[in-house]
XYZ file of C-alpha atoms in Angstrom:
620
model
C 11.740 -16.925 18.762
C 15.217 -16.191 19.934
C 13.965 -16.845 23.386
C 16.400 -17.389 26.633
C 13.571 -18.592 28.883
C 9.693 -17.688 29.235
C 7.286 -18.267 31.557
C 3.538 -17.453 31.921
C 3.643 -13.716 31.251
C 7.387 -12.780 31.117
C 9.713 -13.335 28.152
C 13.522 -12.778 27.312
C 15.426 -12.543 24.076
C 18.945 -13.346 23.452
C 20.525 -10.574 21.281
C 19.691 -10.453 17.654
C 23.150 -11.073 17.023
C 22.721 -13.948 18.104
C 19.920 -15.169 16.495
C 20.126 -18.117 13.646
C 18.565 -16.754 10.217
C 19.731 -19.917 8.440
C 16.699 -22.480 7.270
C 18.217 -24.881 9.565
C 17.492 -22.438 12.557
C 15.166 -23.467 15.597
C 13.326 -20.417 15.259
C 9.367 -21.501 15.824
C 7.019 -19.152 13.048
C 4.148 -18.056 15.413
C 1.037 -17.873 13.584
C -0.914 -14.330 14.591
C -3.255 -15.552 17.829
C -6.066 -12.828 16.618
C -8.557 -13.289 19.414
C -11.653 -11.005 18.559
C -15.245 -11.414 17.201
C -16.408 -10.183 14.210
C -18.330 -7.205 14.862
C -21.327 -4.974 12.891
C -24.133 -3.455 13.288
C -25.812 -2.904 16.599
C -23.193 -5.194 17.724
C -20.330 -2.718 17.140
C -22.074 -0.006 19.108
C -22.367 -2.335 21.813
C -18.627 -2.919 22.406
C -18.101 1.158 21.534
C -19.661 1.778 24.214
C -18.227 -0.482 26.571
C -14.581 0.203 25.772
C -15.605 3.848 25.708
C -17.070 3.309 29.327
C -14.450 4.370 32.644
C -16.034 1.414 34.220
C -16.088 -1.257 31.947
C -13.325 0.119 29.411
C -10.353 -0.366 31.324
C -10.738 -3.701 32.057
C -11.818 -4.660 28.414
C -8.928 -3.189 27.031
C -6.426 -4.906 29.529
C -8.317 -8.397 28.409
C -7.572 -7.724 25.140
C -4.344 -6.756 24.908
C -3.446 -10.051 26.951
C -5.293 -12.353 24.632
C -3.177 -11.248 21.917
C -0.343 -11.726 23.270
C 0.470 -8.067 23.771
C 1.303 -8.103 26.947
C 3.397 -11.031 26.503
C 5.750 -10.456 23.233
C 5.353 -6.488 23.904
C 4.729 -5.187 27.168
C 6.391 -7.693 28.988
C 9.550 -8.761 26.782
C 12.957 -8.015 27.674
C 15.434 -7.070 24.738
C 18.448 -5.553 25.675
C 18.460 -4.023 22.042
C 18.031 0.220 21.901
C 14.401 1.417 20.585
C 15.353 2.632 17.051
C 12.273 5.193 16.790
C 12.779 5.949 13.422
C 13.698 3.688 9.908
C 16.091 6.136 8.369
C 18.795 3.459 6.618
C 21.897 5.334 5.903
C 22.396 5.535 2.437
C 25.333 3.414 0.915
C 26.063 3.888 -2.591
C 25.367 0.089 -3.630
C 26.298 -0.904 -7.319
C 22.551 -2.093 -8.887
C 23.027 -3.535 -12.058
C 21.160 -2.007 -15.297
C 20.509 2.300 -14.344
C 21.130 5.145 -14.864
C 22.078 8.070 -12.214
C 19.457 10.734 -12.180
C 20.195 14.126 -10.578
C 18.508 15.367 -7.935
C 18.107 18.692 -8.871
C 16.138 17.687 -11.900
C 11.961 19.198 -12.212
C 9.198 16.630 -11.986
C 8.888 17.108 -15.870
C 12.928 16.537 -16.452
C 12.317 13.213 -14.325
C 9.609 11.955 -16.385
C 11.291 12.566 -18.705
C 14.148 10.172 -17.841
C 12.036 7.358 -16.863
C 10.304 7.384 -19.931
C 13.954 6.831 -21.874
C 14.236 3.967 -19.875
C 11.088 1.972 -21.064
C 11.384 -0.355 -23.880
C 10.726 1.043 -27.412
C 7.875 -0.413 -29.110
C 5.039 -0.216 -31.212
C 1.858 1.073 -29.833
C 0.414 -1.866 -28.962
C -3.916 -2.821 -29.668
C -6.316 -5.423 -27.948
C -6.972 -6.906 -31.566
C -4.607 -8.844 -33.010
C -2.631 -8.756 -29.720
C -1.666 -11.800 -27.550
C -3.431 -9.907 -24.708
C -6.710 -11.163 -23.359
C -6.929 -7.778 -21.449
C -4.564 -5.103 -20.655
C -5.003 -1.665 -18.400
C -4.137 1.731 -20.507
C -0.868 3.448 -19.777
C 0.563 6.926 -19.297
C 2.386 6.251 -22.846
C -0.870 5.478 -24.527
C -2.292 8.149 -23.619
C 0.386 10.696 -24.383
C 0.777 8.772 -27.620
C -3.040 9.307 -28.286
C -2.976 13.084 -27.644
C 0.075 13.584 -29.283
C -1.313 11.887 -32.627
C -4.512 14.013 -32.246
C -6.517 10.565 -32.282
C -8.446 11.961 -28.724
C -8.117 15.384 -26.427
C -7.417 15.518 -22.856
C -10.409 17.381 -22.846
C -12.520 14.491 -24.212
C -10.867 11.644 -21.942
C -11.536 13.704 -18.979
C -15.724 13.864 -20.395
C -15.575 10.354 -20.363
C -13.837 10.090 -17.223
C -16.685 12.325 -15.327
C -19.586 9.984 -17.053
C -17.319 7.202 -16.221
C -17.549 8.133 -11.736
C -21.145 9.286 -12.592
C -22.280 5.855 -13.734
C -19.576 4.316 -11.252
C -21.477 6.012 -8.221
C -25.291 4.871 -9.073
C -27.331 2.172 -8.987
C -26.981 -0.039 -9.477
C -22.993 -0.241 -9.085
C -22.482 1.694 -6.169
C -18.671 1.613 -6.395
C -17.831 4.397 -3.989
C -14.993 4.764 -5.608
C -14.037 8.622 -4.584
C -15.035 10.813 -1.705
C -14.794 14.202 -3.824
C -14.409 15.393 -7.743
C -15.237 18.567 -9.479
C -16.421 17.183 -12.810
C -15.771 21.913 -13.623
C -12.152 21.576 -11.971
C -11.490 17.830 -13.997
C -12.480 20.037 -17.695
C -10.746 23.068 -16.602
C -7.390 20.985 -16.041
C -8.040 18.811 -19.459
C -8.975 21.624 -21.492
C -5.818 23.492 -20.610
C -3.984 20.326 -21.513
C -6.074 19.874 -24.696
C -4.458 23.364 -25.644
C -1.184 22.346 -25.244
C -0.730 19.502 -27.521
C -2.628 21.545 -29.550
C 0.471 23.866 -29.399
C 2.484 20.869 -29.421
C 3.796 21.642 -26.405
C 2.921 19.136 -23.490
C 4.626 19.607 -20.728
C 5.499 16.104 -19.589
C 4.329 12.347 -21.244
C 2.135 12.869 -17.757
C 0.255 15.643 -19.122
C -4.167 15.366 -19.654
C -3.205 11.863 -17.548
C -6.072 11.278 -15.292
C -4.302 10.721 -11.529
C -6.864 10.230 -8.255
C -5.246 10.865 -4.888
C -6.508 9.176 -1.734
C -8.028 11.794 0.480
C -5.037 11.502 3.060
C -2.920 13.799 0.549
C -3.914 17.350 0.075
C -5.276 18.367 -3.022
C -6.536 21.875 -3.965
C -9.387 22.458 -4.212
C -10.340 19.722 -1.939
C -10.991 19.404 1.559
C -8.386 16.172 2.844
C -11.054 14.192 4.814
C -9.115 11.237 6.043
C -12.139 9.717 5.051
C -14.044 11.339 8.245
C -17.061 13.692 7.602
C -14.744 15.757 10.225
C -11.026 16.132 9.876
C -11.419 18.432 7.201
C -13.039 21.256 9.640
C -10.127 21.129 12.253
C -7.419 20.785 9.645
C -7.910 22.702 6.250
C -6.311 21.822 3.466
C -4.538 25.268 1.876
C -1.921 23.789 -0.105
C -0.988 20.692 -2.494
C 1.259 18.381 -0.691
C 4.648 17.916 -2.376
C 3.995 15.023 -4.136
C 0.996 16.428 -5.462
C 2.843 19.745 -6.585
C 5.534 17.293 -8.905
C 2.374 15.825 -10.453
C 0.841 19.137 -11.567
C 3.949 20.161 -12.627
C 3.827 17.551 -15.286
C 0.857 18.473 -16.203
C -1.176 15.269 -14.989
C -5.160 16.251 -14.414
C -5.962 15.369 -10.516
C -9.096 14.406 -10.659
C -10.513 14.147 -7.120
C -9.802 12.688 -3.671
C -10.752 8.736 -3.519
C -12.039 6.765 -0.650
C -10.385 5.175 1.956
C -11.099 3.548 4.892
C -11.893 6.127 8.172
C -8.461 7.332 9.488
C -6.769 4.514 7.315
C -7.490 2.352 10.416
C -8.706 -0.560 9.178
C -8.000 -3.250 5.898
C -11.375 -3.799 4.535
C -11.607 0.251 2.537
C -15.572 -0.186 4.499
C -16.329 3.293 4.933
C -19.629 4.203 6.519
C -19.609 7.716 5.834
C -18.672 7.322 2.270
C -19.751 3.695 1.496
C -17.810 0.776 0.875
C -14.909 0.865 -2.162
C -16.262 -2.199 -3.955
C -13.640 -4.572 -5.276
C -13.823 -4.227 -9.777
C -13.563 -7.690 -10.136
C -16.307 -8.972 -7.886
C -18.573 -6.006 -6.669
C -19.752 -7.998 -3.657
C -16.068 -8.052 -2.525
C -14.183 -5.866 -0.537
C -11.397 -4.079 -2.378
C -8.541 -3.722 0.807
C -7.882 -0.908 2.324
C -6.851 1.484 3.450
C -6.013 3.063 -0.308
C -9.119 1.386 -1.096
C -10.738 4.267 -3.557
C -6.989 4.619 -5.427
C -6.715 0.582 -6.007
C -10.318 0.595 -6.909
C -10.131 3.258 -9.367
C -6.990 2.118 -11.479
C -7.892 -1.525 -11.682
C -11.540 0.106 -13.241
C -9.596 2.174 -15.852
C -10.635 5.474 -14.329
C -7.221 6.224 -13.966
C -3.845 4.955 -15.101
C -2.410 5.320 -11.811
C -3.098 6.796 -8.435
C -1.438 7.609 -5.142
C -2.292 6.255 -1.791
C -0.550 5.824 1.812
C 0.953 2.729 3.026
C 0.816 2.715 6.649
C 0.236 -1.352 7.085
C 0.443 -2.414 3.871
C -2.113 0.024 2.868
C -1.321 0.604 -0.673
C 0.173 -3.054 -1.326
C -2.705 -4.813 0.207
C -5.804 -3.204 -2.330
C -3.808 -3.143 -5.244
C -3.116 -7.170 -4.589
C -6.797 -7.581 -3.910
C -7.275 -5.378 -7.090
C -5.289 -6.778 -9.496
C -2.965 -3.890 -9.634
C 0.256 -2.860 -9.071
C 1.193 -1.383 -5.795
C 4.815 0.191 -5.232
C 5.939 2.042 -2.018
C 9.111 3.233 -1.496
C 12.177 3.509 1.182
C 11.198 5.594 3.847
C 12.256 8.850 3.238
C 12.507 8.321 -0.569
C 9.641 10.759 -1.389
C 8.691 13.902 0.813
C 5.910 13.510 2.672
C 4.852 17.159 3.819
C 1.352 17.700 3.101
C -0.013 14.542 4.227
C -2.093 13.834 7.021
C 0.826 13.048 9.856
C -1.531 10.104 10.728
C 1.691 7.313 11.237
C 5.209 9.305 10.311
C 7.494 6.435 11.189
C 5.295 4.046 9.313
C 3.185 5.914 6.241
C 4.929 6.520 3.391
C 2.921 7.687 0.279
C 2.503 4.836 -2.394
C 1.760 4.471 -6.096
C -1.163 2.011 -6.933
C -0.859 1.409 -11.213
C -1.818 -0.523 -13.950
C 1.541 -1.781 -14.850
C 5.363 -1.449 -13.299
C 6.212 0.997 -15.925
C 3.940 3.457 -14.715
C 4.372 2.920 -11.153
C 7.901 3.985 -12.573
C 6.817 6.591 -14.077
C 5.069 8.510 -11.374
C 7.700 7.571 -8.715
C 10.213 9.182 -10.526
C 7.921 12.391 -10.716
C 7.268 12.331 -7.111
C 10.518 11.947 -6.214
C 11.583 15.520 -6.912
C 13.144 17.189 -3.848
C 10.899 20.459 -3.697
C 10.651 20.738 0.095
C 13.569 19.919 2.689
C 14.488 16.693 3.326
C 14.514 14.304 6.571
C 17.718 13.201 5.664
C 20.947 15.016 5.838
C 22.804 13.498 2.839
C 20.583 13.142 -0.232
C 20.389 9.517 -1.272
C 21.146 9.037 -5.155
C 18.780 8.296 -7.596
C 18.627 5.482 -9.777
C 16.129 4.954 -12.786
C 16.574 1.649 -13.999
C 17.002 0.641 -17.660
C 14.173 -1.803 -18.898
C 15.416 -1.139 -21.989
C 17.662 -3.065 -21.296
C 18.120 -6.171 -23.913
C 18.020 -8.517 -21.332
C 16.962 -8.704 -17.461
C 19.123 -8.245 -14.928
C 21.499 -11.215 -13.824
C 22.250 -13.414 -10.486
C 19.314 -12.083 -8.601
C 18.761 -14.044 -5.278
C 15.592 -14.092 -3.832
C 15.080 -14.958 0.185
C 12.272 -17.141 0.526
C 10.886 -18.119 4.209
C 8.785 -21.379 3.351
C 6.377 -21.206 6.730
C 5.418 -17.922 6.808
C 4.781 -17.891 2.397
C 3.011 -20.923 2.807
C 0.558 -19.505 5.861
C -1.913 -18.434 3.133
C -4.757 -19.963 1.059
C -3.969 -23.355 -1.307
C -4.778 -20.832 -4.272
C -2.897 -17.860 -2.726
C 0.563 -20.523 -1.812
C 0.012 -22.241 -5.417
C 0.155 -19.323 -7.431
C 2.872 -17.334 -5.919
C 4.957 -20.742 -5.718
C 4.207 -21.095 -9.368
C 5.233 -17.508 -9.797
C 8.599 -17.706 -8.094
C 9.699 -20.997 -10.373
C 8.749 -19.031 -13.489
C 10.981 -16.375 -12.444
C 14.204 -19.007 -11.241
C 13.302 -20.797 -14.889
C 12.730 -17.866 -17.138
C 15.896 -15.499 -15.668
C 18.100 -18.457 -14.107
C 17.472 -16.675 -10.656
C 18.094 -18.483 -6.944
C 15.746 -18.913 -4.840
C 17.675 -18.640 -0.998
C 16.130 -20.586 1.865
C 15.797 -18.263 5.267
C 14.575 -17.849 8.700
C 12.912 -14.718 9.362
C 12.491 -14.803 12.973
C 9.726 -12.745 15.310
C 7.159 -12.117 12.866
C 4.366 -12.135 15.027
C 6.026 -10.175 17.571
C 7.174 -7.640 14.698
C 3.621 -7.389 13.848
C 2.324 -6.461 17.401
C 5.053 -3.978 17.778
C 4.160 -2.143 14.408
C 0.317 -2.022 15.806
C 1.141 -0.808 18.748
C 3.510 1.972 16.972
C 0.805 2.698 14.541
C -2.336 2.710 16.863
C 0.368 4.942 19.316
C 1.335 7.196 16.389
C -2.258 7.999 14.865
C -3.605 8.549 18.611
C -1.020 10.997 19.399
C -1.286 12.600 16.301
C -5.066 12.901 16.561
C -5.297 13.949 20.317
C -5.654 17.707 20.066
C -8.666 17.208 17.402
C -10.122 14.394 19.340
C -10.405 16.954 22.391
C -12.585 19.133 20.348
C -14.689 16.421 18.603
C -18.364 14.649 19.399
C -17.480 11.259 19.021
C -20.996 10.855 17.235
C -19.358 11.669 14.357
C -16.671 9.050 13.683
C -17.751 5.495 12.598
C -18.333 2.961 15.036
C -15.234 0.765 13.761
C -13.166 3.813 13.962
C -14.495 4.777 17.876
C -13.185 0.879 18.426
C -9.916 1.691 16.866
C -9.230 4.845 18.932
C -10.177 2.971 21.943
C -7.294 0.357 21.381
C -5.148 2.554 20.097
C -5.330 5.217 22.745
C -4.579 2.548 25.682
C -1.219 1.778 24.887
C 1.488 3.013 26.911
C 4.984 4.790 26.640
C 6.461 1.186 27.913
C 5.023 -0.617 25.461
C 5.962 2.221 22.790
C 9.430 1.944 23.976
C 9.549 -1.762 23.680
C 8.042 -1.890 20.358
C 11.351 0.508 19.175
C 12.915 -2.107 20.672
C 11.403 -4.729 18.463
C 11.804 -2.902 15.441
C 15.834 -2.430 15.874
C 15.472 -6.235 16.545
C 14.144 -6.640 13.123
C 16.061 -3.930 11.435
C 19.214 -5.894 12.274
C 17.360 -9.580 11.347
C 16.573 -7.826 7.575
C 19.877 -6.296 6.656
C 21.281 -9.448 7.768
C 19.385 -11.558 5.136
C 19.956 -8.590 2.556
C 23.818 -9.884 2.755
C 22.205 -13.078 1.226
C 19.959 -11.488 -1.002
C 18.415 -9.069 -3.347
C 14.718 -9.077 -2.239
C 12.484 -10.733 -0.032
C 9.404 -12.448 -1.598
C 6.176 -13.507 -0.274
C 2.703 -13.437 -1.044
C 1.646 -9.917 -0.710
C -2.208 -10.924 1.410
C -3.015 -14.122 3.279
C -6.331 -15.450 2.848
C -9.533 -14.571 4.726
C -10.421 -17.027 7.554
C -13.301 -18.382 7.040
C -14.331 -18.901 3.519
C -10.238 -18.986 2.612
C -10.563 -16.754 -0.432
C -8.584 -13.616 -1.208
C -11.311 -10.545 -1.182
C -13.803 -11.377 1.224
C -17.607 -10.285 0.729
C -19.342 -6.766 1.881
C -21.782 -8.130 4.305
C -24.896 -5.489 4.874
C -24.721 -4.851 8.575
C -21.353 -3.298 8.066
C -22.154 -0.384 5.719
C -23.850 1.534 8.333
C -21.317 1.199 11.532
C -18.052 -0.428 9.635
C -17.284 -3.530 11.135
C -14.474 -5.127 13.655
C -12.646 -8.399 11.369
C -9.209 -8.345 13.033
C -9.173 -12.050 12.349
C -9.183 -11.400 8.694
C -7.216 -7.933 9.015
C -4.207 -10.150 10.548
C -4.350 -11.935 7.647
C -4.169 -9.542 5.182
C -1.237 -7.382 6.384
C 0.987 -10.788 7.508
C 3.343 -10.039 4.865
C 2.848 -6.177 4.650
C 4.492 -5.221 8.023
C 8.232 -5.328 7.393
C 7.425 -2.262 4.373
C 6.364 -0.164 6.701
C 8.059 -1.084 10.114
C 11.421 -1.021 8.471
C 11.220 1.472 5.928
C 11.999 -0.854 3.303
C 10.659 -0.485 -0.705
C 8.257 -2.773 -1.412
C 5.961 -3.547 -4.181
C 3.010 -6.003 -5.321
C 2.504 -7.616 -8.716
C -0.241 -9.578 -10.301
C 0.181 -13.515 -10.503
C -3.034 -15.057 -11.326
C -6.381 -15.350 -9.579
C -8.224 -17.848 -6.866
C -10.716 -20.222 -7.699
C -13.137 -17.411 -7.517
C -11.524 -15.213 -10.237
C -10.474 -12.683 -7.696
C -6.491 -11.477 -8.113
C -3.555 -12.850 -6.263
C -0.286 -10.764 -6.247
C 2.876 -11.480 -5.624
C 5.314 -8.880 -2.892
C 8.819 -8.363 -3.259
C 10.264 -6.210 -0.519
C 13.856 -4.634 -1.407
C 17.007 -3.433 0.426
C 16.887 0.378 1.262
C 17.084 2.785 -1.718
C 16.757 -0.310 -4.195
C 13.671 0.673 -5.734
C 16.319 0.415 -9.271
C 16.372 -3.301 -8.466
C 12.892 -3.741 -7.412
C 11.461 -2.153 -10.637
C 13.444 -4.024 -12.749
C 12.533 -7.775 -10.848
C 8.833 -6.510 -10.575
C 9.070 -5.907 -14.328
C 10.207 -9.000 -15.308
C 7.732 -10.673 -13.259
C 4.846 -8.548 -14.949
C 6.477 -9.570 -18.099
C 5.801 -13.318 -17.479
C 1.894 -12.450 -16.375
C 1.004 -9.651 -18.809
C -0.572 -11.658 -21.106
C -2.814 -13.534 -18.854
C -4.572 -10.614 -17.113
C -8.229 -10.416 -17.382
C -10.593 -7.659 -17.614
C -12.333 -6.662 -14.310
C -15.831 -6.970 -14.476
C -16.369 -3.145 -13.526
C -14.241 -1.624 -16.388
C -14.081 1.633 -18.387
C -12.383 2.589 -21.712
C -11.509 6.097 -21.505
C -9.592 6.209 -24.728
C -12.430 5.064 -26.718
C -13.563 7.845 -28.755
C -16.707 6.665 -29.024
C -17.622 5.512 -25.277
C -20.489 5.783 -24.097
C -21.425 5.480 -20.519
């Protein structure tokens, strides 16, 4: 670290000026120093109680935060840098190579609209006779199937409500969303259905099946934060904007998926509404806290659905999923109508099957219909994949200890991933330092934990604690014993970092690292839904540090990032690969993240929890 001296409990940092990003820097990585138990079951209730207690709590608390290192890389560190308290980048109008300048002003539908002219032209592609072992459904085939008459809207979304029925028994037990209406789902389809019979869909989105994690409000459904509570304090009496562009277009919302209680916690282990089991290995966790929306598209349920990336929490399920995850620059998309939860770290996210769709609904979602937080509107750019050829010269920053602190299967596959792209596109691979990692990820706990308390504090007044989950009583516990110094300091950090990443941006395009670390103890990707956890939820902050090691810098920064598949472990679970952009690059980022999709597509395999909704004659 860009340390002047240290001593037992005190550190000081030279200026981030000053600091050496160059591979040849003497800038140590620090490894996360996770010091906590894992914790279920009566267990759990046992340490609820004693942070929860005025005697023993205090004192608990303090010992924690000192065994992580809190108090020494946080509370006690002296930066002479300002607090930055929010990551609003000015925009600069950059030259990205291969778009197209998209108005503002433009509807949802008009937006679609453009992205879709931007996809490659091609023939509607089939599983037989294809070079694909197994590909997920898109927004074009099903706009292409309802515009040829070959299958309704109305009959996709039948399917669809078999499709959570037999998803939610035995003896699956997915728990894949907290609410649906299967009479609001046929209402919305059969509307659409009438349409195209008119031939006049509004949008290549409309009769598209899109699930929304239950952090977004969606009439007519309560927004639960995944609490059996929330929902009674706050009502939900409006669509939030995002969700307004997507009916707009037409797109059938089908219901509110799971997530992980308060999204405070990476496993998607809900005890009120079960665990989100992971499609490709139903004894495995599927990531959370978007768990429900990662679940659900990787299943073929839906093409696409939106979550909320707080800590990684859309990138880190859709990795664990298979999918593709996208979230972009703070400020990018409006956020009103979400639960304010973490507003200088949440941004809402778009979990898909493939890039182009991820495309597809950002550029719907990115319609301006409320005011924005920023006084200049940033320009648009859609980028071409049209194009004839990918886009040229690309650098990408690599920093070899921190990608390698992962798995063997997790390092080999994204190291085999990152060659394919330098061979197949003639791109550079830059060696870097990124300094403070561990420190950066502190600071963005203590900012999110400080954030969600705050924002909860009025409610929590009012509430019987009986009613959260015993993971989530731990988490408010923690989170509700930081201070305004360490608050303050963690702003600190976080201009720190700001300057280290637009630094390396002058070097290069992206950023690229594996998108989840491994889990500690059996060293695989998903780790397993153990029993004594489905009642309480469970305390894993070994294996929670692990997971969100390369998700912080997303959402502390406000920088686009986004996840692709890249193969699978030894275990046949997926491994994805992150590329995290400069601000308002999501042009550039699409167009990489496509070209690394295009070098995986045909090696994807089918989940073993899967459902064809445009199969006329499913049956589930």
């Amino acid at each position: 670290m860009g340390l002047l001296f240290k001593n037992e409990g005190h550190v000081v940092f030279k200026p981030a000026k000053d600091v050496d990003l160059t591979p040849a820097s003497s800038e140590l990585y620090l490894r996360a120093n996770v010091k906590a138990p894992r914790l279920a079951g009566f267990l759990v209730k046992v340490f609820a109680w004693f942070l929860e207690s005025r005697i023993f709590g205090t004192l608990l608390l303090f010992i924690l935060k000192r065994d992580n290192l809190i108090h020494k890389l946080v509370t006690n560190a002296e930066l002479e840098e300002p607090p930055v308290y929010v990551p609003l980048h000015p925009f600069e109008d950059k030259e990205e190579q291969d778009v197209k300048q998209v108005g503002s002003e433009l509807s949802p539908p008009e937006l679609v609209q453009q992205a879709i002219e931007c996809l490659p032209v091609s023939l509607e592609k089939t599983l037989n006779g294809s070079n694909f072992s197994f590909r997920h459904w898109t927004i074009s085939d099903y706009s292409r199937a309802y515009t040829s008459g070959e299958i309704t809207p109305r009959t996709v979304a039948e399917h669809l409500i078999a499709a959570i029925h037999a998803s939610s028994t035995p003896p699956l037990h997915m728990s894949f969303f907290i609410n649906y209406k299967a009479e609001d789902i046929l209402k919305q389809a059969t509307e659409s259905t009438l349409r195209y019979e008119q031939g006049v869909p509004i949008s290549a989105l409309d009769g598209v099946p899109i699930a929304i994690k239950d952090e977004i409000d969606c009439l007519p459904y309560p927004t639960t934060g995944g609490t059996k509570w929330l929902h009674n304090l706050r009502p939900c009496t409006d669509d939030a904007c995002c969700v307004k562009c997507l009916r707009l277009c037409g797109a059938v919302l089908v219901g509110k998926t799971n997530m992980h209680e308060l999204g405070a916690g990476t496993s998607g282990i809900n005890p009120h509404y079960g665990a989100t089991r992971n499609p490709y290995n139903r004894s495995k966790i599927s990531g959370g806290s978007s768990s429900g929306s990662a679940a659900v598209v990787a299943s073929g349920l839906c093409p696409v659905a939106l979550g909320v990336d707080g800590g990684g929490s859309v990138r880190m399920p859709a990795a664990l999923c298979g999918v593709v995850g996208l979230k972009p620059t703070f400020g990018r998309v409006p956020h009103s109508g979400v639960l304010p939860l973490t507003w200088t770290v949440g941004m809402i996210g778009i979990l898909a099957g493939t890039v182009e769709d991820a495309f597809i609904v950002y550029a719907a979602i990115s319609c301006q219909l409320s005011p924005r937080q920023l006084s200049v509107s940033p320009k648009v750019n859609f980028p071409l994949l049209n194009s004839t050829k990918p886009i040229s010269s690309i650098k990408l920053a690599k920093y070899g200890e921190w990608f390698n602190d992962c798995s063997d299967d997790i390092r080999e596959c994204c190291s085999n991933a990152l060659e394919r792209l330098q061979k197949q596109y003639d791109w550079k691979t830059v060696e870097v330092t990124i300094p403070e990692i561990e420190m950066m990820r502190l600071a963005h706990y203590v900012t999110i934990g400080s954030e969600c308390s705050t924002s909860l504090s009025s409610f929590l007044e009012k509430l019987d604690f009986k009613e959260l989950g015993w993971d989530a009583r731990v988490a408010l516990a923690v989170y509700g014993a930081f201070s305004s110094k360490e608050y303050i300091k963690a702003q600190k950090i976080r201009n720190r970092q700001m300057q280290f990443h637009m630094n390396l941006f002058t070097q290069a395009d992206v950023i690229v690292s594996p998108t989840v670390g491994y889990c500690f103890l059996n060293m695989v990707t998903a780790y397993t839904i153990l029993d004594d956890a489905l009642d309480t939820g469970e305390l894993d902050y070994i294996n929670g540090a692990a997971l969100v090691r390369y998700s912080i810098a997303g959402n502390f920064l406000g920088l686009p990032a986004v996840t692709v598949p890249v193969g699978y472990d030894k275990s046949g679970l997926p491994i994805g690969l992150q590329l995290i952009g400069k601000p308002w690059s999501e042009a550039t980022l699409i167009h990489i993240a496509f070209a690394l999709q295009d070098l995986y597509v045909s090696e994807y395999r089918k989940p073993e929890v899967y459902y064809d909704l445009l199969n006329k004659n499913s049956v589930f």
